[in-house]
PDB file of C-alpha atoms in Angstrom:
ATOM      1  CA  UNK A   1     -45.870  28.309  93.080  1.00  0.00           C
ATOM      2  CA  UNK A   2     -45.030  30.471  90.220  1.00  0.00           C
ATOM      3  CA  UNK A   3     -46.213  34.089  90.522  1.00  0.00           C
ATOM      4  CA  UNK A   4     -49.759  34.103  91.844  1.00  0.00           C
ATOM      5  CA  UNK A   5     -50.620  30.753  90.083  1.00  0.00           C
ATOM      6  CA  UNK A   6     -49.860  27.479  91.212  1.00  0.00           C
ATOM      7  CA  UNK A   7     -48.842  25.209  88.110  1.00  0.00           C
ATOM      8  CA  UNK A   8     -49.140  21.492  89.124  1.00  0.00           C
ATOM      9  CA  UNK A   9     -47.698  18.489  87.205  1.00  0.00           C
ATOM     10  CA  UNK A  10     -51.255  17.715  85.899  1.00  0.00           C
ATOM     11  CA  UNK A  11     -51.328  21.166  84.438  1.00  0.00           C
ATOM     12  CA  UNK A  12     -48.147  20.501  82.699  1.00  0.00           C
ATOM     13  CA  UNK A  13     -49.000  16.957  81.261  1.00  0.00           C
ATOM     14  CA  UNK A  14     -52.300  18.535  80.063  1.00  0.00           C
ATOM     15  CA  UNK A  15     -50.484  21.407  78.527  1.00  0.00           C
ATOM     16  CA  UNK A  16     -48.165  19.115  76.714  1.00  0.00           C
ATOM     17  CA  UNK A  17     -51.198  16.927  75.528  1.00  0.00           C
ATOM     18  CA  UNK A  18     -53.044  19.995  74.228  1.00  0.00           C
ATOM     19  CA  UNK A  19     -55.872  19.351  76.744  1.00  0.00           C
ATOM     20  CA  UNK A  20     -55.910  22.877  78.455  1.00  0.00           C
ATOM     21  CA  UNK A  21     -58.407  25.638  77.631  1.00  0.00           C
ATOM     22  CA  UNK A  22     -57.071  28.830  76.245  1.00  0.00           C
ATOM     23  CA  UNK A  23     -56.927  30.835  79.316  1.00  0.00           C
ATOM     24  CA  UNK A  24     -55.006  27.971  81.227  1.00  0.00           C
ATOM     25  CA  UNK A  25     -52.710  27.560  78.259  1.00  0.00           C
ATOM     26  CA  UNK A  26     -51.779  31.405  78.346  1.00  0.00           C
ATOM     27  CA  UNK A  27     -51.216  30.949  82.294  1.00  0.00           C
ATOM     28  CA  UNK A  28     -48.932  28.085  81.930  1.00  0.00           C
ATOM     29  CA  UNK A  29     -47.088  29.602  79.180  1.00  0.00           C
ATOM     30  CA  UNK A  30     -46.372  32.719  81.297  1.00  0.00           C
ATOM     31  CA  UNK A  31     -45.293  30.557  84.171  1.00  0.00           C
ATOM     32  CA  UNK A  32     -42.836  28.751  81.723  1.00  0.00           C
ATOM     33  CA  UNK A  33     -41.528  31.987  80.387  1.00  0.00           C
ATOM     34  CA  UNK A  34     -40.732  33.135  84.043  1.00  0.00           C
ATOM     35  CA  UNK A  35     -39.569  29.879  85.585  1.00  0.00           C
ATOM     36  CA  UNK A  36     -36.599  27.944  84.006  1.00  0.00           C
ATOM     37  CA  UNK A  37     -37.042  24.816  86.235  1.00  0.00           C
ATOM     38  CA  UNK A  38     -40.605  24.628  85.357  1.00  0.00           C
ATOM     39  CA  UNK A  39     -39.780  24.859  81.593  1.00  0.00           C
ATOM     40  CA  UNK A  40     -37.091  22.322  82.067  1.00  0.00           C
ATOM     41  CA  UNK A  41     -39.854  19.962  83.570  1.00  0.00           C
ATOM     42  CA  UNK A  42     -41.954  20.316  80.503  1.00  0.00           C
ATOM     43  CA  UNK A  43     -39.011  19.494  78.388  1.00  0.00           C
ATOM     44  CA  UNK A  44     -38.300  16.382  80.336  1.00  0.00           C
ATOM     45  CA  UNK A  45     -42.098  15.429  80.215  1.00  0.00           C
ATOM     46  CA  UNK A  46     -42.093  16.038  76.353  1.00  0.00           C
ATOM     47  CA  UNK A  47     -38.927  13.746  75.968  1.00  0.00           C
ATOM     48  CA  UNK A  48     -40.620  10.976  77.918  1.00  0.00           C
ATOM     49  CA  UNK A  49     -43.854  11.309  75.789  1.00  0.00           C
ATOM     50  CA  UNK A  50     -41.663  11.153  72.640  1.00  0.00           C
ATOM     51  CA  UNK A  51     -39.698   8.129  73.930  1.00  0.00           C
ATOM     52  CA  UNK A  52     -42.953   6.283  74.835  1.00  0.00           C
ATOM     53  CA  UNK A  53     -44.427   7.266  71.418  1.00  0.00           C
ATOM     54  CA  UNK A  54     -41.459   5.739  69.624  1.00  0.00           C
ATOM     55  CA  UNK A  55     -41.448   2.666  71.643  1.00  0.00           C
ATOM     56  CA  UNK A  56     -45.228   1.817  71.697  1.00  0.00           C
ATOM     57  CA  UNK A  57     -46.373   3.827  68.612  1.00  0.00           C
ATOM     58  CA  UNK A  58     -45.807   1.054  66.107  1.00  0.00           C
ATOM     59  CA  UNK A  59     -48.107  -1.157  68.236  1.00  0.00           C
ATOM     60  CA  UNK A  60     -51.168   1.002  67.625  1.00  0.00           C
ATOM     61  CA  UNK A  61     -50.857   0.220  63.763  1.00  0.00           C
ATOM     62  CA  UNK A  62     -51.581  -3.416  64.490  1.00  0.00           C
ATOM     63  CA  UNK A  63     -55.172  -4.441  64.955  1.00  0.00           C
ATOM     64  CA  UNK A  64     -56.374  -6.454  67.853  1.00  0.00           C
ATOM     65  CA  UNK A  65     -56.131 -10.150  67.069  1.00  0.00           C
ATOM     66  CA  UNK A  66     -59.644 -11.462  66.382  1.00  0.00           C
ATOM     67  CA  UNK A  67     -59.121 -14.539  68.850  1.00  0.00           C
ATOM     68  CA  UNK A  68     -58.857 -11.940  71.586  1.00  0.00           C
ATOM     69  CA  UNK A  69     -61.986 -10.102  70.522  1.00  0.00           C
ATOM     70  CA  UNK A  70     -63.979 -13.554  70.332  1.00  0.00           C
ATOM     71  CA  UNK A  71     -62.651 -14.583  73.828  1.00  0.00           C
ATOM     72  CA  UNK A  72     -63.869 -11.201  75.187  1.00  0.00           C
ATOM     73  CA  UNK A  73     -67.349 -11.572  73.689  1.00  0.00           C
ATOM     74  CA  UNK A  74     -67.476 -15.391  74.992  1.00  0.00           C
ATOM     75  CA  UNK A  75     -67.263 -14.258  78.539  1.00  0.00           C
ATOM     76  CA  UNK A  76     -70.711 -14.897  79.942  1.00  0.00           C
ATOM     77  CA  UNK A  77     -72.465 -12.552  82.325  1.00  0.00           C
ATOM     78  CA  UNK A  78     -71.089 -13.303  85.860  1.00  0.00           C
ATOM     79  CA  UNK A  79     -74.687 -12.711  87.464  1.00  0.00           C
ATOM     80  CA  UNK A  80     -76.140 -15.278  85.062  1.00  0.00           C
ATOM     81  CA  UNK A  81     -73.654 -17.945  85.616  1.00  0.00           C
ATOM     82  CA  UNK A  82     -74.235 -20.297  88.531  1.00  0.00           C
ATOM     83  CA  UNK A  83     -71.371 -21.156  90.686  1.00  0.00           C
ATOM     84  CA  UNK A  84     -70.064 -24.538  90.317  1.00  0.00           C
ATOM     85  CA  UNK A  85     -69.548 -26.643  93.575  1.00  0.00           C
ATOM     86  CA  UNK A  86     -65.825 -27.286  92.905  1.00  0.00           C
ATOM     87  CA  UNK A  87     -65.292 -23.579  92.714  1.00  0.00           C
ATOM     88  CA  UNK A  88     -66.531 -23.063  96.166  1.00  0.00           C
ATOM     89  CA  UNK A  89     -64.405 -26.149  97.328  1.00  0.00           C
ATOM     90  CA  UNK A  90     -61.432 -24.538  95.736  1.00  0.00           C
ATOM     91  CA  UNK A  91     -62.291 -21.125  97.200  1.00  0.00           C
ATOM     92  CA  UNK A  92     -62.733 -22.686 100.648  1.00  0.00           C
ATOM     93  CA  UNK A  93     -59.312 -24.600 100.471  1.00  0.00           C
ATOM     94  CA  UNK A  94     -57.559 -21.343  99.297  1.00  0.00           C
ATOM     95  CA  UNK A  95     -58.941 -19.484 102.389  1.00  0.00           C
ATOM     96  CA  UNK A  96     -58.045 -22.289 104.791  1.00  0.00           C
ATOM     97  CA  UNK A  97     -54.382 -22.170 103.462  1.00  0.00           C
ATOM     98  CA  UNK A  98     -54.270 -18.415 103.704  1.00  0.00           C
ATOM     99  CA  UNK A  99     -55.590 -18.589 107.330  1.00  0.00           C
ATOM    100  CA  UNK A 100     -53.188 -21.339 108.138  1.00  0.00           C
ATOM    101  CA  UNK A 101     -50.174 -19.502 106.686  1.00  0.00           C
ATOM    102  CA  UNK A 102     -51.254 -16.348 108.548  1.00  0.00           C
ATOM    103  CA  UNK A 103     -51.406 -18.121 112.023  1.00  0.00           C
ATOM    104  CA  UNK A 104     -47.939 -19.781 111.297  1.00  0.00           C
ATOM    105  CA  UNK A 105     -46.528 -16.390 110.276  1.00  0.00           C
ATOM    106  CA  UNK A 106     -48.104 -14.725 113.589  1.00  0.00           C
ATOM    107  CA  UNK A 107     -46.785 -17.717 115.632  1.00  0.00           C
ATOM    108  CA  UNK A 108     -43.347 -17.236 114.346  1.00  0.00           C
ATOM    109  CA  UNK A 109     -43.450 -13.383 114.593  1.00  0.00           C
ATOM    110  CA  UNK A 110     -44.582 -13.386 118.224  1.00  0.00           C
ATOM    111  CA  UNK A 111     -42.239 -16.196 119.353  1.00  0.00           C
ATOM    112  CA  UNK A 112     -39.607 -14.444 121.558  1.00  0.00           C
ATOM    113  CA  UNK A 113     -35.998 -14.405 120.330  1.00  0.00           C
ATOM    114  CA  UNK A 114     -33.636 -16.202 122.614  1.00  0.00           C
ATOM    115  CA  UNK A 115     -31.943 -13.452 124.719  1.00  0.00           C
ATOM    116  CA  UNK A 116     -30.246 -15.338 127.428  1.00  0.00           C
ATOM    117  CA  UNK A 117     -26.801 -14.621 126.031  1.00  0.00           C
ATOM    118  CA  UNK A 118     -27.357 -10.910 125.600  1.00  0.00           C
ATOM    119  CA  UNK A 119     -28.750 -10.819 129.168  1.00  0.00           C
ATOM    120  CA  UNK A 120     -25.690 -12.644 130.646  1.00  0.00           C
ATOM    121  CA  UNK A 121     -23.369 -10.297 128.682  1.00  0.00           C
ATOM    122  CA  UNK A 122     -25.403  -7.333 129.900  1.00  0.00           C
ATOM    123  CA  UNK A 123     -24.874  -8.735 133.390  1.00  0.00           C
ATOM    124  CA  UNK A 124     -21.385  -9.482 132.941  1.00  0.00           C
ATOM    125  CA  UNK A 125     -20.568  -6.100 131.517  1.00  0.00           C
ATOM    126  CA  UNK A 126     -22.463  -4.581 134.681  1.00  0.00           C
ATOM    127  CA  UNK A 127     -20.178  -6.435 136.936  1.00  0.00           C
ATOM    128  CA  UNK A 128     -17.114  -5.369 134.936  1.00  0.00           C
ATOM    129  CA  UNK A 129     -16.695  -8.844 133.381  1.00  0.00           C
ATOM    130  CA  UNK A 130     -15.114  -8.867 130.961  1.00  0.00           C
ATOM    131  CA  UNK A 131     -13.567  -5.585 131.863  1.00  0.00           C
ATOM    132  CA  UNK A 132     -14.170  -2.483 129.694  1.00  0.00           C
ATOM    133  CA  UNK A 133     -11.660  -1.635 127.083  1.00  0.00           C
ATOM    134  CA  UNK A 134     -12.300   2.167 127.529  1.00  0.00           C
ATOM    135  CA  UNK A 135     -14.354   3.903 130.086  1.00  0.00           C
ATOM    136  CA  UNK A 136     -15.413   7.534 129.582  1.00  0.00           C
ATOM    137  CA  UNK A 137     -17.116   9.795 131.893  1.00  0.00           C
ATOM    138  CA  UNK A 138     -19.224  12.483 130.571  1.00  0.00           C
ATOM    139  CA  UNK A 139     -21.249  15.387 131.955  1.00  0.00           C
ATOM    140  CA  UNK A 140     -23.880  16.072 129.222  1.00  0.00           C
ATOM    141  CA  UNK A 141     -25.560  14.472 126.201  1.00  0.00           C
ATOM    142  CA  UNK A 142     -23.684  16.732 124.010  1.00  0.00           C
ATOM    143  CA  UNK A 143     -20.286  15.384 125.300  1.00  0.00           C
ATOM    144  CA  UNK A 144     -21.680  11.862 125.203  1.00  0.00           C
ATOM    145  CA  UNK A 145     -22.651  12.359 121.426  1.00  0.00           C
ATOM    146  CA  UNK A 146     -18.987  12.905 120.563  1.00  0.00           C
ATOM    147  CA  UNK A 147     -18.653   9.072 120.845  1.00  0.00           C
ATOM    148  CA  UNK A 148     -21.586   8.233 118.458  1.00  0.00           C
ATOM    149  CA  UNK A 149     -19.015   7.260 115.637  1.00  0.00           C
ATOM    150  CA  UNK A 150     -17.268   4.946 118.226  1.00  0.00           C
ATOM    151  CA  UNK A 151     -20.649   3.433 119.043  1.00  0.00           C
ATOM    152  CA  UNK A 152     -21.647   2.730 115.452  1.00  0.00           C
ATOM    153  CA  UNK A 153     -18.171   1.044 114.793  1.00  0.00           C
ATOM    154  CA  UNK A 154     -18.379  -1.243 117.888  1.00  0.00           C
ATOM    155  CA  UNK A 155     -22.169  -2.158 117.693  1.00  0.00           C
ATOM    156  CA  UNK A 156     -22.240  -2.228 113.896  1.00  0.00           C
ATOM    157  CA  UNK A 157     -25.546  -0.459 113.456  1.00  0.00           C
ATOM    158  CA  UNK A 158     -26.280   3.368 113.075  1.00  0.00           C
ATOM    159  CA  UNK A 159     -27.180   4.440 116.542  1.00  0.00           C
ATOM    160  CA  UNK A 160     -26.360   7.350 118.871  1.00  0.00           C
ATOM    161  CA  UNK A 161     -26.348   7.786 122.479  1.00  0.00           C
ATOM    162  CA  UNK A 162     -29.982   8.264 123.612  1.00  0.00           C
ATOM    163  CA  UNK A 163     -31.095  11.508 125.358  1.00  0.00           C
ATOM    164  CA  UNK A 164     -33.189  10.406 128.282  1.00  0.00           C
ATOM    165  CA  UNK A 165     -33.361  13.855 129.915  1.00  0.00           C
ATOM    166  CA  UNK A 166     -37.125  14.008 129.489  1.00  0.00           C
ATOM    167  CA  UNK A 167     -37.412  10.824 131.497  1.00  0.00           C
ATOM    168  CA  UNK A 168     -35.228  12.159 134.306  1.00  0.00           C
ATOM    169  CA  UNK A 169     -32.008  10.401 133.465  1.00  0.00           C
ATOM    170  CA  UNK A 170     -28.703  12.166 132.730  1.00  0.00           C
ATOM    171  CA  UNK A 171     -26.055  10.284 130.699  1.00  0.00           C
ATOM    172  CA  UNK A 172     -22.929   9.988 132.935  1.00  0.00           C
ATOM    173  CA  UNK A 173     -20.588   7.506 131.278  1.00  0.00           C
ATOM    174  CA  UNK A 174     -19.675   5.083 128.529  1.00  0.00           C
ATOM    175  CA  UNK A 175     -18.125   1.952 128.581  1.00  0.00           C
ATOM    176  CA  UNK A 176     -16.718   0.248 125.418  1.00  0.00           C
ATOM    177  CA  UNK A 177     -16.043  -3.447 125.140  1.00  0.00           C
ATOM    178  CA  UNK A 178     -14.788  -5.442 122.033  1.00  0.00           C
ATOM    179  CA  UNK A 179     -18.149  -5.982 120.500  1.00  0.00           C
ATOM    180  CA  UNK A 180     -20.437  -4.044 122.827  1.00  0.00           C
ATOM    181  CA  UNK A 181     -20.940  -0.855 124.575  1.00  0.00           C
ATOM    182  CA  UNK A 182     -22.587   0.242 127.846  1.00  0.00           C
ATOM    183  CA  UNK A 183     -24.326   3.728 128.478  1.00  0.00           C
ATOM    184  CA  UNK A 184     -24.762   4.786 132.015  1.00  0.00           C
ATOM    185  CA  UNK A 185     -27.449   7.253 133.122  1.00  0.00           C
ATOM    186  CA  UNK A 186     -28.262   8.461 136.790  1.00  0.00           C
ATOM    187  CA  UNK A 187     -31.598  10.026 137.810  1.00  0.00           C
ATOM    188  CA  UNK A 188     -31.986  12.862 140.336  1.00  0.00           C
ATOM    189  CA  UNK A 189     -31.972  10.306 143.254  1.00  0.00           C
ATOM    190  CA  UNK A 190     -28.731   8.818 142.049  1.00  0.00           C
ATOM    191  CA  UNK A 191     -30.074   5.622 140.755  1.00  0.00           C
ATOM    192  CA  UNK A 192     -28.255   3.975 138.023  1.00  0.00           C
ATOM    193  CA  UNK A 193     -29.907   2.959 134.791  1.00  0.00           C
ATOM    194  CA  UNK A 194     -27.668   1.414 131.974  1.00  0.00           C
ATOM    195  CA  UNK A 195     -28.223   0.493 128.337  1.00  0.00           C
ATOM    196  CA  UNK A 196     -26.134  -2.323 127.016  1.00  0.00           C
ATOM    197  CA  UNK A 197     -25.714  -2.416 123.170  1.00  0.00           C
ATOM    198  CA  UNK A 198     -24.159  -5.404 121.292  1.00  0.00           C
TER     199      UNK A 198
END
């Protein structure tokens, strides 16, 4: 927004191309005189237009090859042309292949990823096997978030300690293993809830 008048990119390109009426030209020029960033954008658009003109301008001097115009004129009216049976067979075969490929993709997508080793590792961590290399007790999510960088280093992805207070769980501790981390939460009844990340 410049002053009371909103100048859009469409206004700027129309201004550069000389397609605005006189009143709109005055409005755009007034906005350009007051707004350096807007004027710089117009300069950038002009530079782009000049570059395109220098690259593609020489092509405009060449006439369209007659073979192309003959080919365009030879295309029959689609409504008047009857479909050939082999075209229908080809369309049906293509549709069949698309459906088959989609089903294979869907089956591969919904096939569960083997998680037995992750579950065993999580249960092992829960039973302190293997023993944690570092255990930290925390009193709040703010205190737990101080360990986000360590969590990223261990797990290898950009994660942070989740805040589960809206679900009734408060973070109470973190355990760090060689290639995994466990985040402990307790609810108001003292029940334990853990997240195991690897």
